[in-house]
PDB file of C-alpha atoms in Angstrom:
ATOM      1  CA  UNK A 105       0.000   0.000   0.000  1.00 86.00           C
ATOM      2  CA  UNK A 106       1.322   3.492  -1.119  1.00 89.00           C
ATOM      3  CA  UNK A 107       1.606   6.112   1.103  1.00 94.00           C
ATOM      4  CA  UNK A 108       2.455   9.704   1.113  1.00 96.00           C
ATOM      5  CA  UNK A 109       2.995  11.947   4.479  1.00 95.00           C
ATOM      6  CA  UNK A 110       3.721  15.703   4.018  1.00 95.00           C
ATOM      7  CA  UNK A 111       4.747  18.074   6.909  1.00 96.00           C
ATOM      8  CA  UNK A 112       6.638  21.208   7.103  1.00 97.00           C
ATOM      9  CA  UNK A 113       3.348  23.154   6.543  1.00 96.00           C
ATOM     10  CA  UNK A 114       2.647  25.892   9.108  1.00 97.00           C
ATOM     11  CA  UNK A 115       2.054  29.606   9.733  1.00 98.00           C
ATOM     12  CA  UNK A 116       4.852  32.405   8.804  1.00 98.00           C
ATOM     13  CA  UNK A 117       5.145  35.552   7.600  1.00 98.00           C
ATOM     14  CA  UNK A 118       5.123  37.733   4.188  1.00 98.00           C
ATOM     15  CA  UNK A 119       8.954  37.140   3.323  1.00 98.00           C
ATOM     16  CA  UNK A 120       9.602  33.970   5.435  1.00 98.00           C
ATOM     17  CA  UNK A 121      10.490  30.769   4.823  1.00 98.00           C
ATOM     18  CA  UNK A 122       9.286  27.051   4.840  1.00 98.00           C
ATOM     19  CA  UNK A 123      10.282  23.703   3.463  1.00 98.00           C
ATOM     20  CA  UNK A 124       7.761  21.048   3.079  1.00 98.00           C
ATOM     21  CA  UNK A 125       8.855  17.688   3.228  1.00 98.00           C
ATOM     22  CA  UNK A 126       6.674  14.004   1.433  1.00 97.00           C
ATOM     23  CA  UNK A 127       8.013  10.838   2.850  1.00 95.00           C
ATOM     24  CA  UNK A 128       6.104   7.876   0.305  1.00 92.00           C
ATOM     25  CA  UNK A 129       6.330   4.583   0.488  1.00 87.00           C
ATOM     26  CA  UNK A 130       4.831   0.827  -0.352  1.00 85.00           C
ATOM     27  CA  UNK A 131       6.440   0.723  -4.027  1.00 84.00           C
ATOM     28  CA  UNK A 132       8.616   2.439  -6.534  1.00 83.00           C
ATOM     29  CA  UNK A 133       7.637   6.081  -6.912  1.00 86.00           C
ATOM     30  CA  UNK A 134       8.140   8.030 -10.644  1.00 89.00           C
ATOM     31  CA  UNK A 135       7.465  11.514 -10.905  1.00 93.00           C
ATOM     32  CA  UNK A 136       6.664  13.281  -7.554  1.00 95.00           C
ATOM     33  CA  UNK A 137       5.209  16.801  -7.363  1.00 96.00           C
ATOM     34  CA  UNK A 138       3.378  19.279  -5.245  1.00 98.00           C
ATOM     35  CA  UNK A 139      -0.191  20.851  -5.642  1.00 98.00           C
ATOM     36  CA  UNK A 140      -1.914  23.016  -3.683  1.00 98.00           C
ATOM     37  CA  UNK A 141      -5.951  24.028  -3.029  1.00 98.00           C
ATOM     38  CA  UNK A 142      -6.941  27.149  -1.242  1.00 97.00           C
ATOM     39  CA  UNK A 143     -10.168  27.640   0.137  1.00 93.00           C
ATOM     40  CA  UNK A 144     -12.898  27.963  -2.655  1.00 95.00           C
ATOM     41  CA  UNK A 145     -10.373  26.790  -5.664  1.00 97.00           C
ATOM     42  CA  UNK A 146      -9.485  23.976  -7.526  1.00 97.00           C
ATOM     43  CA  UNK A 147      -6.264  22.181  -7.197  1.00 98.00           C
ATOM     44  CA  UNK A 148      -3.345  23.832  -8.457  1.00 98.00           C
ATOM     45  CA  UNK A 149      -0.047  22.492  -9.753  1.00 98.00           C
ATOM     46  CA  UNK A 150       2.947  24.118  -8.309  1.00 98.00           C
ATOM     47  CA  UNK A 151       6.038  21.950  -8.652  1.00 98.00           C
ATOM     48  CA  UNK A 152       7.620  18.428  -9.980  1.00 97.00           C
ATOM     49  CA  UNK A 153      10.624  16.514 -10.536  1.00 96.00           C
ATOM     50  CA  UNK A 154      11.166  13.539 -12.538  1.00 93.00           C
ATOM     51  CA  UNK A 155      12.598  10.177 -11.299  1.00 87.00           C
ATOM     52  CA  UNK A 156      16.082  11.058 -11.587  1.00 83.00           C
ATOM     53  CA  UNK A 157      15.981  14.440 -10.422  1.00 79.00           C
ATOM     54  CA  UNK A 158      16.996  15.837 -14.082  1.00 84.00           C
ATOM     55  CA  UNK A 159      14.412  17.494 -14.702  1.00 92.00           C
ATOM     56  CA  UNK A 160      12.165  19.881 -12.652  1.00 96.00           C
ATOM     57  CA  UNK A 161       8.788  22.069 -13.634  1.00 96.00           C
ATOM     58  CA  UNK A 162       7.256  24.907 -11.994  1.00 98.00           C
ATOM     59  CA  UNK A 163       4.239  27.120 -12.317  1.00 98.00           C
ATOM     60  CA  UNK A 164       4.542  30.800 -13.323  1.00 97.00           C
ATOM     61  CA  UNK A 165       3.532  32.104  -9.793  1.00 98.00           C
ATOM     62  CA  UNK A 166       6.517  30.458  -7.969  1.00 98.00           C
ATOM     63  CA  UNK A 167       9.492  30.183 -10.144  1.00 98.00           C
ATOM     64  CA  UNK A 168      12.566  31.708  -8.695  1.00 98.00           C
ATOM     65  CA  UNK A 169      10.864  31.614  -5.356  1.00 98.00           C
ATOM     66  CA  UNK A 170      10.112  27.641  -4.836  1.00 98.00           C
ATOM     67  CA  UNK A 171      12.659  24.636  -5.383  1.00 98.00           C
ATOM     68  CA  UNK A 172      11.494  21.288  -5.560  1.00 98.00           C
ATOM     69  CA  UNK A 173      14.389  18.177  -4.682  1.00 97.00           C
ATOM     70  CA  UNK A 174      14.410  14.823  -4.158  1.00 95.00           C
ATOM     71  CA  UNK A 175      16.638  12.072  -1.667  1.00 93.00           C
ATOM     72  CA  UNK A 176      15.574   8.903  -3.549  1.00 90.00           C
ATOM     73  CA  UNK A 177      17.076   6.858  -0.836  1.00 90.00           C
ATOM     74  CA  UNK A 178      14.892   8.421   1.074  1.00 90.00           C
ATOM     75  CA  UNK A 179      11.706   8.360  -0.484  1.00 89.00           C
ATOM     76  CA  UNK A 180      11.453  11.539  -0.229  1.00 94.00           C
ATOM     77  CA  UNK A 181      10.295  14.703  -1.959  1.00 96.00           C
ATOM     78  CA  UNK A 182      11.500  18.555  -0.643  1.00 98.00           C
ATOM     79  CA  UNK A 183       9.007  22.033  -1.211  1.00 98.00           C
ATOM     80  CA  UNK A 184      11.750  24.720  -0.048  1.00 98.00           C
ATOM     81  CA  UNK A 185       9.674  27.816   0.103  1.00 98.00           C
ATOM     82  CA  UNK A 186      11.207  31.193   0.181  1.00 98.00           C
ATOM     83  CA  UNK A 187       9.745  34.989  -0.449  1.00 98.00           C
ATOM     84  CA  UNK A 188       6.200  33.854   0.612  1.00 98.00           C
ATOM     85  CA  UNK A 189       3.566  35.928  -0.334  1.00 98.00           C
ATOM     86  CA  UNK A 190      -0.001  35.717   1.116  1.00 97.00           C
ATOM     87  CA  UNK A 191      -1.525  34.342  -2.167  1.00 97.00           C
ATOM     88  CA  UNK A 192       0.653  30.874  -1.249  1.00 98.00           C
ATOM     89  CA  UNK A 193      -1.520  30.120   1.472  1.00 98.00           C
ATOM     90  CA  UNK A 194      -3.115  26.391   0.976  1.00 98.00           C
ATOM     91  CA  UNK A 195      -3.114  23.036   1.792  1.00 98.00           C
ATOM     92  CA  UNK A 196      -0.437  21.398  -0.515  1.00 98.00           C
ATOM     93  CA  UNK A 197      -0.340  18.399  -1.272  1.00 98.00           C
ATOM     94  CA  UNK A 198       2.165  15.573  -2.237  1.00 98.00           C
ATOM     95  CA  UNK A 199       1.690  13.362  -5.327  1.00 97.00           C
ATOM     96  CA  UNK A 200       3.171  10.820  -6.994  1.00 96.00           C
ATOM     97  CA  UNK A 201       3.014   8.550 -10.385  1.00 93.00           C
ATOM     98  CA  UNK A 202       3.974   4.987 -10.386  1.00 89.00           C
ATOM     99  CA  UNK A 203       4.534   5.183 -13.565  1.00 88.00           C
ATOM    100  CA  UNK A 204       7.990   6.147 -15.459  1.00 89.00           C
ATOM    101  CA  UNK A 205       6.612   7.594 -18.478  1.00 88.00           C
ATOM    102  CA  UNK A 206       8.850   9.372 -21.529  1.00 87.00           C
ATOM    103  CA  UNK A 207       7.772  12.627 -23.098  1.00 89.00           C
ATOM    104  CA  UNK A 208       8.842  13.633 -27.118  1.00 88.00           C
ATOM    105  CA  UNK A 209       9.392  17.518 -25.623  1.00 92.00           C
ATOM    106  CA  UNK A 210       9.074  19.922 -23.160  1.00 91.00           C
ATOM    107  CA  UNK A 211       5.591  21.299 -23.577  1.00 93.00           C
ATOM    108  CA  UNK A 212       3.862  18.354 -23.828  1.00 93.00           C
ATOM    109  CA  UNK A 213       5.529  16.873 -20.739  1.00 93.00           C
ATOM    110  CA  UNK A 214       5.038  19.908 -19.021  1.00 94.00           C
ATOM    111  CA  UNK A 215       1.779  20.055 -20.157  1.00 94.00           C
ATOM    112  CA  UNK A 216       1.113  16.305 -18.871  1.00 93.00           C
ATOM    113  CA  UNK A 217       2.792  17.014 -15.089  1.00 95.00           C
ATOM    114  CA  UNK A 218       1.068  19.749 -14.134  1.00 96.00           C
ATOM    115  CA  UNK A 219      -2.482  17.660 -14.575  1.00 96.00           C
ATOM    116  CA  UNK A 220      -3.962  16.444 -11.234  1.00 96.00           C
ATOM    117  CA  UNK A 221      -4.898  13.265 -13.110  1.00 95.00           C
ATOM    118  CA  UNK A 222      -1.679  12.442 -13.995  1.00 95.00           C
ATOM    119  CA  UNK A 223      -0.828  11.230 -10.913  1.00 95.00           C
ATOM    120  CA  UNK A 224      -2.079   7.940  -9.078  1.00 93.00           C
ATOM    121  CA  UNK A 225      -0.985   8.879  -5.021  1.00 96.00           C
ATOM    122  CA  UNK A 226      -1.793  11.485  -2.936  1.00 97.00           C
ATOM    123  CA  UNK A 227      -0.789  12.984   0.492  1.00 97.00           C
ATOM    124  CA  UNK A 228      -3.411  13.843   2.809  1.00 96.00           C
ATOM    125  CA  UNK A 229      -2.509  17.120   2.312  1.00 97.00           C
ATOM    126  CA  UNK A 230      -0.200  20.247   5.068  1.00 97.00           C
ATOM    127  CA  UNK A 231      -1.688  23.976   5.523  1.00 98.00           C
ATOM    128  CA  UNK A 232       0.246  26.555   4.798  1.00 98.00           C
ATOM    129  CA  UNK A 233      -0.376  30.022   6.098  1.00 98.00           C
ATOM    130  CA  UNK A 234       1.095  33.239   5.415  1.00 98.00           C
ATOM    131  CA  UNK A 235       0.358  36.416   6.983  1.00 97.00           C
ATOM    132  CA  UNK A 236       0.488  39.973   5.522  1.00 94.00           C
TER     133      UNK A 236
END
Protein backbone atom coordinates (compact mmCIF):
# COMPACT_ATOMS: atom_id res chain seq x y z
CA UNK A 1 0.00 0.00 0.00
CA UNK A 2 1.32 3.49 -1.12
CA UNK A 3 1.61 6.11 1.10
CA UNK A 4 2.45 9.70 1.11
CA UNK A 5 2.99 11.95 4.48
CA UNK A 6 3.72 15.70 4.02
CA UNK A 7 4.75 18.07 6.91
CA UNK A 8 6.64 21.21 7.10
CA UNK A 9 3.35 23.15 6.54
CA UNK A 10 2.65 25.89 9.11
CA UNK A 11 2.05 29.61 9.73
CA UNK A 12 4.85 32.41 8.80
CA UNK A 13 5.14 35.55 7.60
CA UNK A 14 5.12 37.73 4.19
CA UNK A 15 8.95 37.14 3.32
CA UNK A 16 9.60 33.97 5.44
CA UNK A 17 10.49 30.77 4.82
CA UNK A 18 9.29 27.05 4.84
CA UNK A 19 10.28 23.70 3.46
CA UNK A 20 7.76 21.05 3.08
CA UNK A 21 8.85 17.69 3.23
CA UNK A 22 6.67 14.00 1.43
CA UNK A 23 8.01 10.84 2.85
CA UNK A 24 6.10 7.88 0.30
CA UNK A 25 6.33 4.58 0.49
CA UNK A 26 4.83 0.83 -0.35
CA UNK A 27 6.44 0.72 -4.03
CA UNK A 28 8.62 2.44 -6.53
CA UNK A 29 7.64 6.08 -6.91
CA UNK A 30 8.14 8.03 -10.64
CA UNK A 31 7.46 11.51 -10.90
CA UNK A 32 6.66 13.28 -7.55
CA UNK A 33 5.21 16.80 -7.36
CA UNK A 34 3.38 19.28 -5.25
CA UNK A 35 -0.19 20.85 -5.64
CA UNK A 36 -1.91 23.02 -3.68
CA UNK A 37 -5.95 24.03 -3.03
CA UNK A 38 -6.94 27.15 -1.24
CA UNK A 39 -10.17 27.64 0.14
CA UNK A 40 -12.90 27.96 -2.65
CA UNK A 41 -10.37 26.79 -5.66
CA UNK A 42 -9.49 23.98 -7.53
CA UNK A 43 -6.26 22.18 -7.20
CA UNK A 44 -3.34 23.83 -8.46
CA UNK A 45 -0.05 22.49 -9.75
CA UNK A 46 2.95 24.12 -8.31
CA UNK A 47 6.04 21.95 -8.65
CA UNK A 48 7.62 18.43 -9.98
CA UNK A 49 10.62 16.51 -10.54
CA UNK A 50 11.17 13.54 -12.54
CA UNK A 51 12.60 10.18 -11.30
CA UNK A 52 16.08 11.06 -11.59
CA UNK A 53 15.98 14.44 -10.42
CA UNK A 54 17.00 15.84 -14.08
CA UNK A 55 14.41 17.49 -14.70
CA UNK A 56 12.17 19.88 -12.65
CA UNK A 57 8.79 22.07 -13.63
CA UNK A 58 7.26 24.91 -11.99
CA UNK A 59 4.24 27.12 -12.32
CA UNK A 60 4.54 30.80 -13.32
CA UNK A 61 3.53 32.10 -9.79
CA UNK A 62 6.52 30.46 -7.97
CA UNK A 63 9.49 30.18 -10.14
CA UNK A 64 12.57 31.71 -8.69
CA UNK A 65 10.86 31.61 -5.36
CA UNK A 66 10.11 27.64 -4.84
CA UNK A 67 12.66 24.64 -5.38
CA UNK A 68 11.49 21.29 -5.56
CA UNK A 69 14.39 18.18 -4.68
CA UNK A 70 14.41 14.82 -4.16
CA UNK A 71 16.64 12.07 -1.67
CA UNK A 72 15.57 8.90 -3.55
CA UNK A 73 17.08 6.86 -0.84
CA UNK A 74 14.89 8.42 1.07
CA UNK A 75 11.71 8.36 -0.48
CA UNK A 76 11.45 11.54 -0.23
CA UNK A 77 10.29 14.70 -1.96
CA UNK A 78 11.50 18.55 -0.64
CA UNK A 79 9.01 22.03 -1.21
CA UNK A 80 11.75 24.72 -0.05
CA UNK A 81 9.67 27.82 0.10
CA UNK A 82 11.21 31.19 0.18
CA UNK A 83 9.75 34.99 -0.45
CA UNK A 84 6.20 33.85 0.61
CA UNK A 85 3.57 35.93 -0.33
CA UNK A 86 0.00 35.72 1.12
CA UNK A 87 -1.53 34.34 -2.17
CA UNK A 88 0.65 30.87 -1.25
CA UNK A 89 -1.52 30.12 1.47
CA UNK A 90 -3.11 26.39 0.98
CA UNK A 91 -3.11 23.04 1.79
CA UNK A 92 -0.44 21.40 -0.52
CA UNK A 93 -0.34 18.40 -1.27
CA UNK A 94 2.17 15.57 -2.24
CA UNK A 95 1.69 13.36 -5.33
CA UNK A 96 3.17 10.82 -6.99
CA UNK A 97 3.01 8.55 -10.39
CA UNK A 98 3.97 4.99 -10.39
CA UNK A 99 4.53 5.18 -13.56
CA UNK A 100 7.99 6.15 -15.46
CA UNK A 101 6.61 7.59 -18.48
CA UNK A 102 8.85 9.37 -21.53
CA UNK A 103 7.77 12.63 -23.10
CA UNK A 104 8.84 13.63 -27.12
CA UNK A 105 9.39 17.52 -25.62
CA UNK A 106 9.07 19.92 -23.16
CA UNK A 107 5.59 21.30 -23.58
CA UNK A 108 3.86 18.35 -23.83
CA UNK A 109 5.53 16.87 -20.74
CA UNK A 110 5.04 19.91 -19.02
CA UNK A 111 1.78 20.06 -20.16
CA UNK A 112 1.11 16.31 -18.87
CA UNK A 113 2.79 17.01 -15.09
CA UNK A 114 1.07 19.75 -14.13
CA UNK A 115 -2.48 17.66 -14.58
CA UNK A 116 -3.96 16.44 -11.23
CA UNK A 117 -4.90 13.27 -13.11
CA UNK A 118 -1.68 12.44 -13.99
CA UNK A 119 -0.83 11.23 -10.91
CA UNK A 120 -2.08 7.94 -9.08
CA UNK A 121 -0.98 8.88 -5.02
CA UNK A 122 -1.79 11.49 -2.94
CA UNK A 123 -0.79 12.98 0.49
CA UNK A 124 -3.41 13.84 2.81
CA UNK A 125 -2.51 17.12 2.31
CA UNK A 126 -0.20 20.25 5.07
CA UNK A 127 -1.69 23.98 5.52
CA UNK A 128 0.25 26.55 4.80
CA UNK A 129 -0.38 30.02 6.10
CA UNK A 130 1.09 33.24 5.42
CA UNK A 131 0.36 36.42 6.98
CA UNK A 132 0.49 39.97 5.52
Amino acid sequence: QVQLVESGGGLVQAGGSLRLSCAGSGRTLYTMGWFRQAPGKEREFVATITWNGGKTFYADSVKGRFTISRDNAKNTVYLQMNSLKPEDTAVYYCAADSVKRVYSDYTTEYTTRSKVNSYDYWGQGTQVTVSS
